Amino acid sequence: MTFDKLKIGQTVGIIGGGQLGKMMAQSAQKMGFRVVVLDPDETCPCRYVAHEFIHAAYDDMPALERLGEMSDVITYEFENIAAEQLQALVSTYNVPQSYQAIQLLQDRLTEKQTLANAGTKVVPFVQVTSEADLDEAVQTLGFPLMLKTRFGGYDGKGQIRLTSESQLDEARELIANQECVAEKFLDLAKEVSLTVTIGNDGQIVYFPLQENEHRNQVLFKTVVPARANHEEDARQEVDKITRAVHFVGTFTVEFFIDQQNELYVNEIAPRPHNSGHYSIEACDYSQFDTHILAVTGHRLPQQIELLKPAIMMNLLGKDLDLLENELFEHPEWHVHLYGKVSRKPERKMGHLTILTDDIATTEQQMVAKFEGRDECK
């Protein structure tokens, strides 16, 4: 698919004004584009780096149409926007990403069925809509297993890990409110992700394979390049996915690697992703740069070059409480604070990236910092 190239001074519209929208806007502005953002939070981070701000809900159709009238291209930073309204925008305005990926990936069950039908290797799963289905999932998958809601979950929300029959009441309460998907719980060796950008006329570029660690189901740190020899396997799985799902712009596929060194597709984020933030400093193009190039119709680089190995640490509210007075005492720390007004212990408030030739030592030092120990201060 080929689409018109935006000219300098034309406008990129962004649905969603969180940190991803902010970093998209910063990339767009350095390329000479204007930015207008729509978000229900009048203090959202992107508001203060955009030329225009529309304060409205994601499903406010008149406001979305206003965004369309003000924009030469529309993109989004968040997959939980309303697919129905996005579909309506596609029929009138320039939305290169279209609505199909959003519609598909908002539903965990449909996502997994699509991935399986595309020929990718996915974790065994069972649809759960009733107590009988829950019993079948336990019989089929065994304990432990993950029970996840079909809709609305991210960063660990809407999911529970079941380790024994003692938790079945909690599981029944979850399925009483909405349909779920049960997944076999893997004994993991690593979690990795691959960030990819698809541009004008199907051009595709891959970022390095990223190694991730989650704590309490929220990303804690990313190490690049990943210490796993699965990059080519991951690219092959992504190629299968892109033949089945329409993508334009930057997206990320998350993978599990189990103790038998088998690679499984976990899920897809159809927009720039937390695990790709290191690319702002560590690569010759960031994931946000390539996203803006793609949706504005411009050519992507032939390949992404990793300038130096890197570690990216998420800064949650509790991390800021611990490290706030120290953040700018380390010139080797590239600190990004998102500008969120409300600080909460588990809320993503920023990130920092360290470029290093000694990943093991730097990783040990940073983990010690974030765990509040004194020996590395």
PDB file of N, CA, C and O in Angstrom, residues 8-43:
ATOM      1  N   ILE A   8       6.316  19.251   5.055  1.00  0.00           N
ATOM      2  CA  ILE A   8       6.674  20.031   6.241  1.00  0.00           C
ATOM      3  C   ILE A   8       5.558  21.039   6.520  1.00  0.00           C
ATOM      4  O   ILE A   8       5.057  21.702   5.608  1.00  0.00           O
ATOM      5  N   GLY A   9       5.161  21.130   7.779  1.00  0.00           N
ATOM      6  CA  GLY A   9       4.114  22.060   8.174  1.00  0.00           C
ATOM      7  C   GLY A   9       2.731  21.451   8.203  1.00  0.00           C
ATOM      8  O   GLY A   9       1.801  22.071   8.744  1.00  0.00           O
ATOM      9  N   GLN A  10       2.561  20.249   7.617  1.00  0.00           N
ATOM     10  CA  GLN A  10       1.262  19.585   7.710  1.00  0.00           C
ATOM     11  C   GLN A  10       1.117  18.943   9.090  1.00  0.00           C
ATOM     12  O   GLN A  10       2.055  18.912   9.890  1.00  0.00           O
ATOM     13  N   THR A  11      -0.075  18.417   9.373  1.00  0.00           N
ATOM     14  CA  THR A  11      -0.440  18.091  10.754  1.00  0.00           C
ATOM     15  C   THR A  11      -0.654  16.602  10.972  1.00  0.00           C
ATOM     16  O   THR A  11      -1.378  15.944  10.218  1.00  0.00           O
ATOM     17  N   VAL A  12      -0.011  16.101  12.030  1.00  0.00           N
ATOM     18  CA  VAL A  12      -0.216  14.736  12.515  1.00  0.00           C
ATOM     19  C   VAL A  12      -1.193  14.791  13.685  1.00  0.00           C
ATOM     20  O   VAL A  12      -0.958  15.498  14.670  1.00  0.00           O
ATOM     21  N   GLY A  13      -2.306  14.079  13.574  1.00  0.00           N
ATOM     22  CA  GLY A  13      -3.266  13.971  14.672  1.00  0.00           C
ATOM     23  C   GLY A  13      -3.013  12.699  15.457  1.00  0.00           C
ATOM     24  O   GLY A  13      -2.811  11.631  14.863  1.00  0.00           O
ATOM     25  N   ILE A  14      -3.003  12.791  16.780  1.00  0.00           N
ATOM     26  CA  ILE A  14      -2.733  11.633  17.636  1.00  0.00           C
ATOM     27  C   ILE A  14      -3.921  11.402  18.557  1.00  0.00           C
ATOM     28  O   ILE A  14      -4.329  12.304  19.296  1.00  0.00           O
ATOM     29  N   ILE A  15      -4.477  10.201  18.522  1.00  0.00           N
ATOM     30  CA  ILE A  15      -5.519   9.815  19.473  1.00  0.00           C
ATOM     31  C   ILE A  15      -4.813   9.223  20.683  1.00  0.00           C
ATOM     32  O   ILE A  15      -4.195   8.163  20.599  1.00  0.00           O
ATOM     33  N   GLY A  16      -4.874   9.910  21.799  1.00  0.00           N
ATOM     34  CA  GLY A  16      -4.198   9.482  23.017  1.00  0.00           C
ATOM     35  C   GLY A  16      -3.025  10.383  23.334  1.00  0.00           C
ATOM     36  O   GLY A  16      -2.144  10.587  22.489  1.00  0.00           O
ATOM     37  N   GLY A  17      -3.011  10.903  24.554  1.00  0.00           N
ATOM     38  CA  GLY A  17      -2.011  11.892  24.931  1.00  0.00           C
ATOM     39  C   GLY A  17      -1.090  11.460  26.051  1.00  0.00           C
ATOM     40  O   GLY A  17      -0.550  12.317  26.758  1.00  0.00           O
ATOM     41  N   GLY A  18      -0.887  10.169  26.224  1.00  0.00           N
ATOM     42  CA  GLY A  18       0.024   9.685  27.257  1.00  0.00           C
ATOM     43  C   GLY A  18       1.475   9.834  26.830  1.00  0.00           C
ATOM     44  O   GLY A  18       1.809  10.584  25.907  1.00  0.00           O
ATOM     45  N   GLN A  19       2.358   9.089  27.515  1.00  0.00           N
ATOM     46  CA  GLN A  19       3.779   9.237  27.212  1.00  0.00           C
ATOM     47  C   GLN A  19       4.124   8.806  25.794  1.00  0.00           C
ATOM     48  O   GLN A  19       5.016   9.383  25.158  1.00  0.00           O
ATOM     49  N   LEU A  20       3.428   7.804  25.255  1.00  0.00           N
ATOM     50  CA  LEU A  20       3.721   7.386  23.886  1.00  0.00           C
ATOM     51  C   LEU A  20       3.323   8.479  22.906  1.00  0.00           C
ATOM     52  O   LEU A  20       4.050   8.768  21.946  1.00  0.00           O
ATOM     53  N   GLY A  21       2.166   9.091  23.148  1.00  0.00           N
ATOM     54  CA  GLY A  21       1.750  10.211  22.312  1.00  0.00           C
ATOM     55  C   GLY A  21       2.731  11.364  22.408  1.00  0.00           C
ATOM     56  O   GLY A  21       3.045  12.024  21.403  1.00  0.00           O
ATOM     57  N   LYS A  22       3.227  11.621  23.610  1.00  0.00           N
ATOM     58  CA  LYS A  22       4.201  12.702  23.792  1.00  0.00           C
ATOM     59  C   LYS A  22       5.460  12.448  22.975  1.00  0.00           C
ATOM     60  O   LYS A  22       5.961  13.353  22.288  1.00  0.00           O
ATOM     61  N   MET A  23       5.983  11.222  23.032  1.00  0.00           N
ATOM     62  CA  MET A  23       7.213  10.925  22.307  1.00  0.00           C
ATOM     63  C   MET A  23       6.981  10.864  20.798  1.00  0.00           C
ATOM     64  O   MET A  23       7.866  11.230  20.009  1.00  0.00           O
ATOM     65  N   MET A  24       5.784  10.432  20.365  1.00  0.00           N
ATOM     66  CA  MET A  24       5.425  10.546  18.953  1.00  0.00           C
ATOM     67  C   MET A  24       5.444  12.011  18.519  1.00  0.00           C
ATOM     68  O   MET A  24       5.981  12.366  17.463  1.00  0.00           O
ATOM     69  N   ALA A  25       4.818  12.864  19.333  1.00  0.00           N
ATOM     70  CA  ALA A  25       4.726  14.285  18.999  1.00  0.00           C
ATOM     71  C   ALA A  25       6.107  14.911  18.898  1.00  0.00           C
ATOM     72  O   ALA A  25       6.375  15.729  18.000  1.00  0.00           O
ATOM     73  N   GLN A  26       7.001  14.544  19.802  1.00  0.00           N
ATOM     74  CA  GLN A  26       8.354  15.104  19.767  1.00  0.00           C
ATOM     75  C   GLN A  26       9.086  14.695  18.495  1.00  0.00           C
ATOM     76  O   GLN A  26       9.804  15.506  17.892  1.00  0.00           O
ATOM     77  N   SER A  27       8.909  13.439  18.053  1.00  0.00           N
ATOM     78  CA  SER A  27       9.515  13.013  16.791  1.00  0.00           C
ATOM     79  C   SER A  27       8.892  13.752  15.610  1.00  0.00           C
ATOM     80  O   SER A  27       9.595  14.185  14.689  1.00  0.00           O
ATOM     81  N   ALA A  28       7.570  13.894  15.632  1.00  0.00           N
ATOM     82  CA  ALA A  28       6.889  14.581  14.530  1.00  0.00           C
ATOM     83  C   ALA A  28       7.341  16.033  14.431  1.00  0.00           C
ATOM     84  O   ALA A  28       7.586  16.552  13.335  1.00  0.00           O
ATOM     85  N   GLN A  29       7.479  16.681  15.584  1.00  0.00           N
ATOM     86  CA  GLN A  29       7.837  18.094  15.562  1.00  0.00           C
ATOM     87  C   GLN A  29       9.259  18.313  15.065  1.00  0.00           C
ATOM     88  O   GLN A  29       9.533  19.284  14.355  1.00  0.00           O
ATOM     89  N   LYS A  30      10.176  17.422  15.408  1.00  0.00           N
ATOM     90  CA  LYS A  30      11.553  17.629  14.932  1.00  0.00           C
ATOM     91  C   LYS A  30      11.646  17.431  13.425  1.00  0.00           C
ATOM     92  O   LYS A  30      12.601  17.908  12.790  1.00  0.00           O
ATOM     93  N   MET A  31      10.654  16.743  12.844  1.00  0.00           N
ATOM     94  CA  MET A  31      10.614  16.589  11.383  1.00  0.00           C
ATOM     95  C   MET A  31       9.865  17.728  10.706  1.00  0.00           C
ATOM     96  O   MET A  31       9.732  17.746   9.475  1.00  0.00           O
ATOM     97  N   GLY A  32       9.339  18.661  11.499  1.00  0.00           N
ATOM     98  CA  GLY A  32       8.672  19.826  10.927  1.00  0.00           C
ATOM     99  C   GLY A  32       7.175  19.712  10.787  1.00  0.00           C
ATOM    100  O   GLY A  32       6.543  20.560  10.138  1.00  0.00           O
ATOM    101  N   PHE A  33       6.565  18.680  11.391  1.00  0.00           N
ATOM    102  CA  PHE A  33       5.119  18.533  11.331  1.00  0.00           C
ATOM    103  C   PHE A  33       4.454  19.214  12.526  1.00  0.00           C
ATOM    104  O   PHE A  33       5.029  19.295  13.618  1.00  0.00           O
ATOM    105  N   ARG A  34       3.246  19.690  12.317  1.00  0.00           N
ATOM    106  CA  ARG A  34       2.420  20.161  13.413  1.00  0.00           C
ATOM    107  C   ARG A  34       1.751  18.958  14.074  1.00  0.00           C
ATOM    108  O   ARG A  34       1.597  17.900  13.460  1.00  0.00           O
ATOM    109  N   VAL A  35       1.308  19.118  15.319  1.00  0.00           N
ATOM    110  CA  VAL A  35       0.701  18.017  16.067  1.00  0.00           C
ATOM    111  C   VAL A  35      -0.569  18.502  16.753  1.00  0.00           C
ATOM    112  O   VAL A  35      -0.581  19.563  17.388  1.00  0.00           O
ATOM    113  N   VAL A  36      -1.633  17.719  16.634  1.00  0.00           N
ATOM    114  CA  VAL A  36      -2.846  17.933  17.413  1.00  0.00           C
ATOM    115  C   VAL A  36      -3.178  16.622  18.107  1.00  0.00           C
ATOM    116  O   VAL A  36      -3.056  15.541  17.518  1.00  0.00           O
ATOM    117  N   VAL A  37      -3.546  16.680  19.375  1.00  0.00           N
ATOM    118  CA  VAL A  37      -3.797  15.467  20.157  1.00  0.00           C
ATOM    119  C   VAL A  37      -5.175  15.523  20.790  1.00  0.00           C
ATOM    120  O   VAL A  37      -5.651  16.599  21.176  1.00  0.00           O
ATOM    121  N   LEU A  38      -5.809  14.360  20.880  1.00  0.00           N
ATOM    122  CA  LEU A  38      -7.101  14.200  21.560  1.00  0.00           C
ATOM    123  C   LEU A  38      -6.918  13.266  22.734  1.00  0.00           C
ATOM    124  O   LEU A  38      -6.367  12.173  22.582  1.00  0.00           O
ATOM    125  N   ASP A  39      -7.395  13.691  23.921  1.00  0.00           N
ATOM    126  CA  ASP A  39      -7.276  12.852  25.113  1.00  0.00           C
ATOM    127  C   ASP A  39      -8.320  13.291  26.131  1.00  0.00           C
ATOM    128  O   ASP A  39      -8.630  14.491  26.240  1.00  0.00           O
ATOM    129  N   PRO A  40      -8.871  12.351  26.920  1.00  0.00           N
ATOM    130  CA  PRO A  40      -9.854  12.725  27.957  1.00  0.00           C
ATOM    131  C   PRO A  40      -9.235  13.370  29.190  1.00  0.00           C
ATOM    132  O   PRO A  40      -9.958  13.936  30.011  1.00  0.00           O
ATOM    133  N   ASP A  41      -7.908  13.281  29.338  1.00  0.00           N
ATOM    134  CA  ASP A  41      -7.230  13.859  30.507  1.00  0.00           C
ATOM    135  C   ASP A  41      -6.655  15.220  30.113  1.00  0.00           C
ATOM    136  O   ASP A  41      -5.746  15.305  29.298  1.00  0.00           O
ATOM    137  N   GLU A  42      -7.192  16.280  30.711  1.00  0.00           N
ATOM    138  CA  GLU A  42      -6.743  17.616  30.319  1.00  0.00           C
ATOM    139  C   GLU A  42      -5.325  17.927  30.789  1.00  0.00           C
ATOM    140  O   GLU A  42      -4.753  18.944  30.402  1.00  0.00           O
ATOM    141  N   THR A  43      -4.730  17.061  31.618  1.00  0.00           N
ATOM    142  CA  THR A  43      -3.334  17.252  32.036  1.00  0.00           C
ATOM    143  C   THR A  43      -2.409  16.196  31.427  1.00  0.00           C
ATOM    144  O   THR A  43      -1.313  15.966  31.927  1.00  0.00           O
TER     145      THR A  43
END
